[in-house]
Every structure is written in structure tokens, then in C-alpha cells.
Tab-separated table of C-alpha atoms in Angstrom:
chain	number	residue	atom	x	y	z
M	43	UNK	CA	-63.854	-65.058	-23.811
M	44	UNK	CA	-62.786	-63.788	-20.607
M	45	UNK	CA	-59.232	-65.021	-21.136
M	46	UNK	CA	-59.102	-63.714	-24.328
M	47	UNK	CA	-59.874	-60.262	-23.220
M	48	UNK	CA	-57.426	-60.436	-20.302
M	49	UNK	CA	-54.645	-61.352	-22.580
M	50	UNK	CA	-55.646	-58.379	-24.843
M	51	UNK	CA	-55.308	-56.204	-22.036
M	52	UNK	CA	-51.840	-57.858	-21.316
M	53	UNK	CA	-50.703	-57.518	-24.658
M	54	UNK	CA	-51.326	-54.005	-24.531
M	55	UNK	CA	-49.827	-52.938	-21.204
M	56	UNK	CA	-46.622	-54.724	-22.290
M	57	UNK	CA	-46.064	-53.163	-25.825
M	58	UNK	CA	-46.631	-49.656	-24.107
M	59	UNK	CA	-43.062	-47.654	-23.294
M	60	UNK	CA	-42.962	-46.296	-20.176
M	61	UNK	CA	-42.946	-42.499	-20.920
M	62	UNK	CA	-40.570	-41.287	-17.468
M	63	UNK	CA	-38.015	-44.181	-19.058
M	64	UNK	CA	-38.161	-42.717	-22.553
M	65	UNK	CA	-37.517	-39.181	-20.975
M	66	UNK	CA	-34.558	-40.307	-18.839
M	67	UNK	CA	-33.389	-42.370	-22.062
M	68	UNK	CA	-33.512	-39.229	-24.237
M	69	UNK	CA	-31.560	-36.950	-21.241
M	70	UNK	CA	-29.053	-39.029	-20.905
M	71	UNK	CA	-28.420	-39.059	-25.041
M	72	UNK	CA	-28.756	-35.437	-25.354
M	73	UNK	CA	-26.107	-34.841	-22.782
M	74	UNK	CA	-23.434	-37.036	-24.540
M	75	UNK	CA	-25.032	-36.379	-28.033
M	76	UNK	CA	-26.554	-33.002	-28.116
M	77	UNK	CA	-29.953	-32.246	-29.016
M	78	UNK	CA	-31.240	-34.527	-32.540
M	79	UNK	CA	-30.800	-32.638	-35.438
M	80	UNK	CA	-33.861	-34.556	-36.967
M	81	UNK	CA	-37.888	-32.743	-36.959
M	82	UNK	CA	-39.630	-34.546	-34.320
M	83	UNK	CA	-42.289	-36.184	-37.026
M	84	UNK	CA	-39.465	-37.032	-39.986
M	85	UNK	CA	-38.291	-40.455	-39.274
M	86	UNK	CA	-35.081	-41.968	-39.945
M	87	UNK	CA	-36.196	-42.637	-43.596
M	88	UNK	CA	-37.099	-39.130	-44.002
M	89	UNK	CA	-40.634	-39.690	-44.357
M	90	UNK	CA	-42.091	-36.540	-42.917
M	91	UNK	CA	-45.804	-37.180	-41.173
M	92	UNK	CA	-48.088	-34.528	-41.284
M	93	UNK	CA	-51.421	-36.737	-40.985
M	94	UNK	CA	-52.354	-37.601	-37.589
M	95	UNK	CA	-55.482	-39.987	-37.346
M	96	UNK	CA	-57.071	-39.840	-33.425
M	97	UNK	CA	-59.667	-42.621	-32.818
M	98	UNK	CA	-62.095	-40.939	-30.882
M	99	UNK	CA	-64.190	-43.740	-29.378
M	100	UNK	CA	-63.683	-47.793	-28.593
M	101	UNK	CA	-67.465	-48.073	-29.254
M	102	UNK	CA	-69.306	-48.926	-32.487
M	103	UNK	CA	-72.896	-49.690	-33.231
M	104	UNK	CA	-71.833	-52.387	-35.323
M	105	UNK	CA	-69.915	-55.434	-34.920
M	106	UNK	CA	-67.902	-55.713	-38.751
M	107	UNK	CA	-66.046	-58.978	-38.921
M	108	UNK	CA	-62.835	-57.594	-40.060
M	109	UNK	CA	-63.024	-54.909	-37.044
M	110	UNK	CA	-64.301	-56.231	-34.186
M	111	UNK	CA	-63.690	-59.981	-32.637
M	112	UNK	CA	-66.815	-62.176	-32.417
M	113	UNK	CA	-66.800	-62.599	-29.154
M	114	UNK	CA	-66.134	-58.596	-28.476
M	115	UNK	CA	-64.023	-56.559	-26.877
M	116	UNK	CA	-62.935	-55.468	-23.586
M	117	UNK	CA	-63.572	-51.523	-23.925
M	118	UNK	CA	-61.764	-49.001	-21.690
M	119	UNK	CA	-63.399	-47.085	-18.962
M	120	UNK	CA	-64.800	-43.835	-19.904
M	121	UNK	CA	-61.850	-41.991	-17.815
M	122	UNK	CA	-59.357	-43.680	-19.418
M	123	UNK	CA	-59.841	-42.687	-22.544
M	124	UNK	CA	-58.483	-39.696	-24.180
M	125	UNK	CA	-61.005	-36.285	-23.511
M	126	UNK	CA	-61.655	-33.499	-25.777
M	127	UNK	CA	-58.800	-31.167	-23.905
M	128	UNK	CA	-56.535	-33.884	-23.878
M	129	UNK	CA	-57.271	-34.503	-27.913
M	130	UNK	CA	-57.051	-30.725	-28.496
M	131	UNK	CA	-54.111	-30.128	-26.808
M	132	UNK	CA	-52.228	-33.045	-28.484
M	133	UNK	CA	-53.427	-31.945	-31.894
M	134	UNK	CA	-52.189	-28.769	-31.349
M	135	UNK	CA	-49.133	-29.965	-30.657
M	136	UNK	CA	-48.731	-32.137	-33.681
M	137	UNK	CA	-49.951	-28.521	-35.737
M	138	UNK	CA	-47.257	-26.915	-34.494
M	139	UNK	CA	-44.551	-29.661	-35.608
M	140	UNK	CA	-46.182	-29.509	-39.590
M	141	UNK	CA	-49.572	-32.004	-39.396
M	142	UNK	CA	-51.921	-30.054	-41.628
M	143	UNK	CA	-54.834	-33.065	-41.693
M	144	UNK	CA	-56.769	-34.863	-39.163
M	145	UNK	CA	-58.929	-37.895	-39.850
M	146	UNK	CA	-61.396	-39.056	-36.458
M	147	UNK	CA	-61.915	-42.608	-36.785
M	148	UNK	CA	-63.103	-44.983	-33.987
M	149	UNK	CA	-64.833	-47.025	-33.372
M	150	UNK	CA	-67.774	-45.099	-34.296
M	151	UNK	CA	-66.793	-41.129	-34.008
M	152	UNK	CA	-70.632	-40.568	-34.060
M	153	UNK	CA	-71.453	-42.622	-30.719
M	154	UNK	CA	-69.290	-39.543	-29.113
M	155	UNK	CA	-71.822	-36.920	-27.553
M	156	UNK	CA	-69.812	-33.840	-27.850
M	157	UNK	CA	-68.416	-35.030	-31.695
M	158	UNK	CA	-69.810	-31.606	-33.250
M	159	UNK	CA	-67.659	-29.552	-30.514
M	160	UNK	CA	-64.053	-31.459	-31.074
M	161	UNK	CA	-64.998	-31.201	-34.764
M	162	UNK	CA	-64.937	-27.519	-34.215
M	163	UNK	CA	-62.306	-26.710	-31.991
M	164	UNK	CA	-60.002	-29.257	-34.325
M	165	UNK	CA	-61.008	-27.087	-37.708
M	166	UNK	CA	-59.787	-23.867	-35.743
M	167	UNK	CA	-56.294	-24.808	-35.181
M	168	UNK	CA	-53.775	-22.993	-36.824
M	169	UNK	CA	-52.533	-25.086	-39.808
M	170	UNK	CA	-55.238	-27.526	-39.441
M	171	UNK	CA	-56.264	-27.479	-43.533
M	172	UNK	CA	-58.219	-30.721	-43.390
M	173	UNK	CA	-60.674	-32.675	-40.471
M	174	UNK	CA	-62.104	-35.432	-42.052
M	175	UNK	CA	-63.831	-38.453	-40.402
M	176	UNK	CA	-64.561	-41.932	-41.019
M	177	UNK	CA	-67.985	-43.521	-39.971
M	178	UNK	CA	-69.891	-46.011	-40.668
M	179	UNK	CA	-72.899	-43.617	-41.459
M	180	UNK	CA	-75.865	-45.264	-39.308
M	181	UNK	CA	-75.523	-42.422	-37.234
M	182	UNK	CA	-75.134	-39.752	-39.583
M	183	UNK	CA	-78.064	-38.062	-40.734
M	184	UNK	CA	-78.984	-36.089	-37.159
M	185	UNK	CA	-75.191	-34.484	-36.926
M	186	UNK	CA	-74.800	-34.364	-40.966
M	187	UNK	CA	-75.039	-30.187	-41.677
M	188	UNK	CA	-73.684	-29.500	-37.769
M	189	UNK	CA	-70.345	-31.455	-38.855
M	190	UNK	CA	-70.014	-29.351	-41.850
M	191	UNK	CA	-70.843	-26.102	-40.487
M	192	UNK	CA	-68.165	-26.809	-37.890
M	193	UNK	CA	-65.350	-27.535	-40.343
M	194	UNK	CA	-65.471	-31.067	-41.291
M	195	UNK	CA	-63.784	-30.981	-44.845
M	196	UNK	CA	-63.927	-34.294	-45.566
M	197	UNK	CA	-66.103	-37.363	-45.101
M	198	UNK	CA	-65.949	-41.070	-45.182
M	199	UNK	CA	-68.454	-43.794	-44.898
M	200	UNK	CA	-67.767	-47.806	-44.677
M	201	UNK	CA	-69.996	-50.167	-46.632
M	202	UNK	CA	-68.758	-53.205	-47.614
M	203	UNK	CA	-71.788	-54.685	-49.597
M	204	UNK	CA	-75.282	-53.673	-51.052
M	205	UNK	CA	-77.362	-56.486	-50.007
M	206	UNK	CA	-78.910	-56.142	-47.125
M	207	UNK	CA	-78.850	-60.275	-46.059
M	208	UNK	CA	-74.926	-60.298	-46.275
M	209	UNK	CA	-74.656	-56.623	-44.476
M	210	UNK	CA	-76.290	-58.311	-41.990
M	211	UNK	CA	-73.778	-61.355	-41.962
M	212	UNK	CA	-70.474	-58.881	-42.090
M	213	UNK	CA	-71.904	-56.265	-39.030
M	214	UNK	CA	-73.989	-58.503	-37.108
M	215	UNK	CA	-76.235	-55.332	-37.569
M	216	UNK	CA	-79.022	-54.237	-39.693
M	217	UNK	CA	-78.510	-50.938	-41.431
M	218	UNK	CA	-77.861	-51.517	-44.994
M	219	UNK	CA	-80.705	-49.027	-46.394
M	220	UNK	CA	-80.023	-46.312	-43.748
M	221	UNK	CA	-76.416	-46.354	-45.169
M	222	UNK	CA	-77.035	-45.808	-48.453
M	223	UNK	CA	-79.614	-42.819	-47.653
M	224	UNK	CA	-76.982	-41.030	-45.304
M	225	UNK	CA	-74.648	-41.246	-48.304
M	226	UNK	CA	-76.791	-39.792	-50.744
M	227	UNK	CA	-77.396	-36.718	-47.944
M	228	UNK	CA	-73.634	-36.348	-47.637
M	229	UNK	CA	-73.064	-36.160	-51.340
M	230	UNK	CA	-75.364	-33.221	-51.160
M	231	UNK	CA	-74.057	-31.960	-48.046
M	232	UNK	CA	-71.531	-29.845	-50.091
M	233	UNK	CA	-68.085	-30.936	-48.323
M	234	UNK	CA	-65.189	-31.447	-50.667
M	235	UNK	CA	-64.921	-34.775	-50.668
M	236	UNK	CA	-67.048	-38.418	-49.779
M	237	UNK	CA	-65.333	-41.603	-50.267
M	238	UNK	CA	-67.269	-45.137	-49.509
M	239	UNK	CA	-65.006	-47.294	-48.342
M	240	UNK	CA	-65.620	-51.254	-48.903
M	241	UNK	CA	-63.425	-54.140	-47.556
M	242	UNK	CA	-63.237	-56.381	-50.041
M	243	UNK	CA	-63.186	-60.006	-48.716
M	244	UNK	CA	-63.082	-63.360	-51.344
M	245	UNK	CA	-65.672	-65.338	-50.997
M	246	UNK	CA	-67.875	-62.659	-49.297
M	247	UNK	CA	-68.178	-60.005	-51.126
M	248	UNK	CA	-66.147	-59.826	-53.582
M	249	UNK	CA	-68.629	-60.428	-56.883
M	250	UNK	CA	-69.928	-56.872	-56.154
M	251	UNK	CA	-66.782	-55.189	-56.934
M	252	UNK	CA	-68.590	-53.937	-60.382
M	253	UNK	CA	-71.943	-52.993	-58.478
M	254	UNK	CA	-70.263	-50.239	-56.236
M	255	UNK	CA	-67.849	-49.163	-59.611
M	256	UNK	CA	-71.751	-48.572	-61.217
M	257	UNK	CA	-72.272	-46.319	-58.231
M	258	UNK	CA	-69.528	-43.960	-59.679
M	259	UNK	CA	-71.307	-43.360	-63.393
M	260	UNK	CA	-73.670	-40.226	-62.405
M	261	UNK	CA	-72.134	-39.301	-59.151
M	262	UNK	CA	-68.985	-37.893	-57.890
M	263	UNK	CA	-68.424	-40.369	-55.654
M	264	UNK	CA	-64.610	-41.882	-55.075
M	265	UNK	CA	-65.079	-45.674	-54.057
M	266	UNK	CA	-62.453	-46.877	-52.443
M	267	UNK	CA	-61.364	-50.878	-51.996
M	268	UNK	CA	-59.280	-51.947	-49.549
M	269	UNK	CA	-57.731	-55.626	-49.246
M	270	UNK	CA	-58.637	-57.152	-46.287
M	271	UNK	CA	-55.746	-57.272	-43.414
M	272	UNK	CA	-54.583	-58.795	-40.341
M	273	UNK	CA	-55.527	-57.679	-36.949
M	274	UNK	CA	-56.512	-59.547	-33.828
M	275	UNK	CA	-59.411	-61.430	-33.527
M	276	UNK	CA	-60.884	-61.011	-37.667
M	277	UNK	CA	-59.578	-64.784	-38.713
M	278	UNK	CA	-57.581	-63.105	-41.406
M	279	UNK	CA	-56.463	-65.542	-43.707
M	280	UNK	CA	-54.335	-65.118	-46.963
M	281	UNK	CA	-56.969	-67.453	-48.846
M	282	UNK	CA	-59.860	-65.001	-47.635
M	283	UNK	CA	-57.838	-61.958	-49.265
M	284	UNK	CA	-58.792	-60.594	-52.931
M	285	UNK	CA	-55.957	-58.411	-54.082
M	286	UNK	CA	-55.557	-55.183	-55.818
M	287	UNK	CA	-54.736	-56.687	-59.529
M	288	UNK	CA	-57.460	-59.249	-59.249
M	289	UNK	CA	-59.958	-55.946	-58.799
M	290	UNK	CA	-58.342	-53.964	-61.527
M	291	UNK	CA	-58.790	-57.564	-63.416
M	292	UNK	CA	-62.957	-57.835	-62.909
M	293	UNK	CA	-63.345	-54.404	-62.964
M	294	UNK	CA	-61.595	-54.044	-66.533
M	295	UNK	CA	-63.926	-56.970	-67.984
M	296	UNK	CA	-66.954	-55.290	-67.494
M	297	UNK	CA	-65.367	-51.906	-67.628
M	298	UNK	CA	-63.052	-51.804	-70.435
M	299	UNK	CA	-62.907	-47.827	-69.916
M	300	UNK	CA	-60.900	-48.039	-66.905
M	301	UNK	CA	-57.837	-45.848	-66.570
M	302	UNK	CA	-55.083	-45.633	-64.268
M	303	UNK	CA	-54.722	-41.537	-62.645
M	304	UNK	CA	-51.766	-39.934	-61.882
M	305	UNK	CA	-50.471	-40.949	-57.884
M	306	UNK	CA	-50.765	-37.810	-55.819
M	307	UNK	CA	-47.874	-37.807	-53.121
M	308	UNK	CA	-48.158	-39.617	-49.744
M	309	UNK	CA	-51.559	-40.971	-51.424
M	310	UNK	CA	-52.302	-44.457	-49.834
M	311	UNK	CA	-55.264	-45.110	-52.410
M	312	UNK	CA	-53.909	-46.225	-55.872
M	313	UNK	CA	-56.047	-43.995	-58.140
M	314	UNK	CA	-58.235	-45.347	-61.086
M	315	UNK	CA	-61.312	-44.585	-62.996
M	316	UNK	CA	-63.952	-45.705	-65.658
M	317	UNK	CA	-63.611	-43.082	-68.482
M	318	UNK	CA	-66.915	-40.975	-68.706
M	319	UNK	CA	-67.597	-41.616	-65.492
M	320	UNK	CA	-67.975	-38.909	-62.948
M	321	UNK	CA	-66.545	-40.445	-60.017
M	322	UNK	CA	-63.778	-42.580	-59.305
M	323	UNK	CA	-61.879	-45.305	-57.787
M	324	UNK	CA	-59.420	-46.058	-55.530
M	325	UNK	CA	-57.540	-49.047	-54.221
M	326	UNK	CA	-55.279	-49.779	-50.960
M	327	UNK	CA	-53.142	-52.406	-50.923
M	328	UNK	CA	-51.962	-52.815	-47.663
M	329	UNK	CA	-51.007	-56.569	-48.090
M	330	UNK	CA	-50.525	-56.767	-51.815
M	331	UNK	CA	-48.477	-53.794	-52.712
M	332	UNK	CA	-47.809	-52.087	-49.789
M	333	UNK	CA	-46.706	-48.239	-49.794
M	334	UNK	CA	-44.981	-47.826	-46.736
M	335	UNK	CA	-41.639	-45.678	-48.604
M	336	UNK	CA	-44.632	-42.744	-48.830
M	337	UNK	CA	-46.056	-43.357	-45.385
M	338	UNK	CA	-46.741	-40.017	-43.542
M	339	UNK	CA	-49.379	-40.840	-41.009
M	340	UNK	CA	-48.993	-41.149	-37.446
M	341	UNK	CA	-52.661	-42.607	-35.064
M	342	UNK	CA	-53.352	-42.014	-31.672
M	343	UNK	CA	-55.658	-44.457	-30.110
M	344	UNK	CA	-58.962	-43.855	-28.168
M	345	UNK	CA	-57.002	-44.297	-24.723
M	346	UNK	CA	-54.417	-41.984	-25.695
M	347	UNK	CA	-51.347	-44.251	-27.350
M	348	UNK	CA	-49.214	-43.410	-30.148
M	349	UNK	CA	-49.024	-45.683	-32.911
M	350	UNK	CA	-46.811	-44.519	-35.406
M	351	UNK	CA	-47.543	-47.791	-37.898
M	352	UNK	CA	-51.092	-49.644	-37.886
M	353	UNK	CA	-49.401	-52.508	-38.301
M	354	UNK	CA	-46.553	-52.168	-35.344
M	355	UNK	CA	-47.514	-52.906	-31.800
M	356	UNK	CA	-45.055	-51.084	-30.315
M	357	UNK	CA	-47.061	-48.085	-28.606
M	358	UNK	CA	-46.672	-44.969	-26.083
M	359	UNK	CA	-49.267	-43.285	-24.043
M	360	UNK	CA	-48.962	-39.545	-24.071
M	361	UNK	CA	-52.310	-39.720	-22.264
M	362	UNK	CA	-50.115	-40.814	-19.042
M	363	UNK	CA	-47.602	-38.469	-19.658
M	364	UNK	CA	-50.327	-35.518	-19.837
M	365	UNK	CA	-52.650	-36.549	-16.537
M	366	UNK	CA	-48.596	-36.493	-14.611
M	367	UNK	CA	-47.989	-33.395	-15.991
M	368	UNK	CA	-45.457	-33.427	-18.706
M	369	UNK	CA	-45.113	-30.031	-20.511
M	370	UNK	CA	-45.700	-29.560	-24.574
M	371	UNK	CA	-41.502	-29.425	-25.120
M	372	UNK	CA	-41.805	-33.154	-23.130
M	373	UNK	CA	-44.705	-34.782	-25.425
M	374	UNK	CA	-43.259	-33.411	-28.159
M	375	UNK	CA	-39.610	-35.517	-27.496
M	376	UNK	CA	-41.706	-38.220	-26.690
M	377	UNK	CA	-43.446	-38.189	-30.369
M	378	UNK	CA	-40.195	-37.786	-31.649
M	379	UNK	CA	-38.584	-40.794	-30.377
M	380	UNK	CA	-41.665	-42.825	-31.441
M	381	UNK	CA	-41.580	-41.398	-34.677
M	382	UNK	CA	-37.884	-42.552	-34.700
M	383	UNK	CA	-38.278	-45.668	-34.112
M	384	UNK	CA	-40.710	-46.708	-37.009
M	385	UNK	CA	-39.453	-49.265	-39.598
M	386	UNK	CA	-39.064	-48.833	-43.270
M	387	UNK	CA	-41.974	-51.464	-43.483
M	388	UNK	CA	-44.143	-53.282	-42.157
M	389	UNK	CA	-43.351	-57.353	-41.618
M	390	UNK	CA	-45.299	-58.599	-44.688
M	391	UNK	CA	-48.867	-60.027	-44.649
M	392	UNK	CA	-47.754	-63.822	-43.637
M	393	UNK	CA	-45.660	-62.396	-40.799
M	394	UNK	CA	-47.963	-59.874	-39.855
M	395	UNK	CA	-51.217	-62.414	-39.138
M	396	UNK	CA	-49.359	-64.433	-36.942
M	397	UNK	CA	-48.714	-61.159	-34.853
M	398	UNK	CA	-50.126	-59.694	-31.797
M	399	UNK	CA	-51.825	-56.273	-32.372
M	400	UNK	CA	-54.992	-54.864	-31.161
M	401	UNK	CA	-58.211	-55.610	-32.871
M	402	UNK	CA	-58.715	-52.887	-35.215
M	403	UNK	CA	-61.799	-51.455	-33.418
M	404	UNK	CA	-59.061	-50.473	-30.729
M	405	UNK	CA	-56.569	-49.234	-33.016
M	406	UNK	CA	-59.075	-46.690	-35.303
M	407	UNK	CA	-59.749	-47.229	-38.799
């Protein structure tokens, strides 16, 4: 275990850019070349990203199989990770350049003490339309009305079955009940949207597929499946993933109603639902049917890296190049190299598992 973690930490100092060489690297080009003609968050492709997702803790109170290795993992210091100035000012910063949405992800946001305030200060940032937040909703109930008095637009929550035995066996927590109540309270809770978000795994889970499209008769709930994917330490395996047209296929025999809804742009879920239903459903298919030509999402990690692709390990810490004092004008050429350097796609599910990337629990969800 203690190998594996030090390897982790390995892997992760050597995919990280050195920010002073990037700087010098851009000087030197802008005094042969000029200044880049390109918006610091279009890329090459001219994918413009105006979605920034900030993981806000390393910490979870549960231990989901596809998130977190079994054996754990090696979380940062408290100092090292990013603080709520240092995730205010960056977000600002990414405002400025045209990101009008911002998603907190984790670990588990709620384990953060002070989650209410960033929630606030986020929501009052010029061009900020959206906050939104994904949690796994153990936590919730407590914080529920202060998060949506403060701003939060948009909430959701991560349940991957309805049985409480095999909860159990895919969080090495219990929980399952408490879930499902703190659901019901956001529903009620009057923000625009809640989505419950299930990994669907074969062999697992996968039979309840038409149990959580039920949950969307009498309530406007959007349930949202997403194919299980690579990252280090979850044993991915292609034989343990259940794809996008083999849901559409169950759900369709027991719900002959189902529709197809029209894509909204930069959309990641693939949009469906059961006619006379009041909610809906959604489907990513990361593996599958991947959408990376509409990608417009850039992540910042708990201890301050930018990751312009979940799937790339190729980072750079603008938490460095903040505590040695690099001005706004700097960290802004700094996210636009990053930004420039991110691939059409990503490598393809078979390629992708037998890569080295953080475990997702460090990356954000």
C-alpha cells in the first residue's frame, strides 16, 4: 500500500509542468511570434470552455469503488490544498476570460467547513450564471436551504443503487436510506435543477437501470447514467462496463414510451425520456460514444492543478504559481497554454485503462 501511494505521488509530481518554464517558454515565443491571436480558454479545435469544475476537497465519507482505491489514498496536507482566496481568485479569473458555470465536486464538497461561504462568494462573481455541486448527499440535509440561499443553482447527488446490502458493497459505507431522504428534501428545496447520478457497472448494478427510470414517473427528477470509466486504482475492466445502447435497450423493453430529446449544445448527457413521465433521463458515454468535439470544460484539482481533460494526465499547478506570486495577466497565459495543448480526444477506453491518471477521488467528479 505504501508503495502504491508513493508512486501516486510520483506520478503526479512528474506529469505537473513547471509553471516558471512554461512562462519563459511562452516569452521567448511571443518575442519571435507576437502575442497568440487565440482566447486563452478556445483551444486549437476551437472548442471554447466556459465550465470550470474545482474539486474542493480530497476527502469523502465514502469509499465508492469506481472513485476511490481499496486500499485508499494518500491525501494532501491541509496547506497544500487550494484555499477559499486562492479558489476565488482563480474563478474570477476564469469569469473574466467567458466561464459562466461552476460545478464543486470533490471528494465530498460537504466535508469542507466553510462550503456555505465559497458557495457564496462564487454565486457573486460577475458572469458567474450557474454554481452547482456534486455530492454524494450523506451530508446534505444540515447545509441544504444555507446552499441555496447562498446561490447554489444547481444540485447533484450520486447513488448508484437502491438496495441498501449492495450500497454497502459499492461505498464500503452505510447510507443508502439517508440518501434517498436528502434527495427528496432537495427536490423540494426549490433550486432549478437535481440530477441523481448512478454509475452503472455490469454485473453490479446494472438490473436496476428500470428501478431508478420508475423514480422519474411523478417527479421531476433527471436521472442520469454514466458508463463506468478508467481511473487509477477502480479495476476498470471493459467486461465490467454496460454501455449506453445496452441501457436505451432494457430501458425500452419495459418502457416502450421512451423518446430521444433534442441535444442541447456542449451537453455531455445524451438526453432521453419515458413519455408521460415528468422527469427524465440522461446518459454519458464517456467510453462508448464519447463527445469530446463539444467538450468545453476545464477542472482544477483540490491541490490546485489544471486539468484541462479528465482523462489526460498532463497537469499544471496554478496553486504554485499563486503562493510565488504570479500576477492575474501570468495565470491567465498559463491557462492558456494548457488549454492549448488539449487533444481532439481522448485515447479510447482500451488505451486509456492501461494509463496512469489519478484516482478519480483526486481528480473531482
Amino acid at each position: 500500500q505504501q508503495q502504491q501511494q508513493q508512486e501516486q505521488e510520483q506520478l503526479q509530481r512528474s506529469n505537473v509542468m513547471d509553471f516558471a518554464a512554461v512562462l519563459r517558454k511562452l516569452d521567448a515565443l511571443e518575442a519571435t511570434q507576437g502575442h497568440p491571436q487565440r482566447s486563452p480558454l478556445t483551444d486549437t479545435f476551437g472548442r471554447r470552455h466556459t465550465y470550470l469544475r474545482i474539486s474542493v476537497a480530497e476527502r469523502c465519507n465514502l469509499r465508492c469503488k469506481y472513485c476511490m482505491p481499496e486500499e485508499g489514498v494518500e491525501v494532501s496536507p491541509k496547506g497544500a490544498l487550494l484555499s477559499t482566496d486562492e479558489i476565488v481568485r482563480l474563478a474570477r479569473l476564469f469569469a473574466a476570460e467567458g466561464v459562466t458555470k461552476i460545478r464543486l465536486t470533490g471528494g465530498e464538497p460537504l466535508v469542507r467547513s466553510d462550503i456555505v461561504e465559497l458557495v457564496e462568494r462564487l454565486a457573486s462573481i460577475p458572469g458567474i450564471n450557474t454554481v452547482a455541486m456534486t455530492t454524494n448527499g450523506i451530508a446534505l440535509r444540515p447545509r441544504l436551504q444555507a446552499l441555496r440561499l447562498a446561490g447554489l443553482t444547481h444540485l447533484n447527488i450520486s447513488l448508484d443503487t437502491l438496495q441498501e446490502d449492495r450500497f454497502l458493497e459499492i461505498t464500503r459505507r452505510a447510507g443508502s436510506r439517508k440518501v434517498r431522504e436528502n434527495l427528496e428534501l432537495a427536490l423540494a428545496a426549490g433550486f432549478q435543477s437535481v440530477k441523481l447520478n448512478c454509475v452503472v457497472m455490469n454485473g453490479l448494478n446494472h438490473t436496476e437501470i428500470p428501478d431508478f427510470v420508475e423514480m422519474t414517473r411523478s417527479s421531476p427528477l433527471d436521472v442520469r447514467f454514466i458508463e463506468y470509466m478508467p481511473f487509477d486504482g477502480n479495476k476498470w475492466s471493459e467486461n465490467k462496463l454496460y454501455p449506453y445502447k445496452r441501457m436505451i435497450e432494457d430501458i425500452r423493453a419495459k418502457f416502450p414510451g421512451l423518446e430521444k430529446l433534442p441535444e442541447e449544445q456542449n451537453e455531455t448527457s445524451k438526453a432521453w425520456k419515458v413519455k408521460g413521465f415528468q422527469g427524465q433521463l440522461g446518459f454519458i458515454s464517456s467510453m462508448s460514444d464519447h463527445f469530446c468535439s463539444t467538450c468545453n470544460r476545464v477542472r482544477l484539482t483540490a491541490d490546485g492543478n489544471l486539468k484541462v481533460c479528465l482523462f489526460g494526465n498532463s497537469e499544471i499547478s496554478l496553486r504554485d504559481a499563486m503562493r510565488e506570486g504570479v500576477s492575474d495577466a501570468q495565470l491567465t497565459r498559463l491557462v492558456g497554454f494548457a488549454v492549448g495543448r488539449k487533444k481532439k480526444q481522448h485515447a479510447g477506453m482500451s488505451n486509456l485503462a492501461a494509463m496512469k491518471n489519478r484516482p478519480m477521488i483526486l481528480i473531482g467528479g
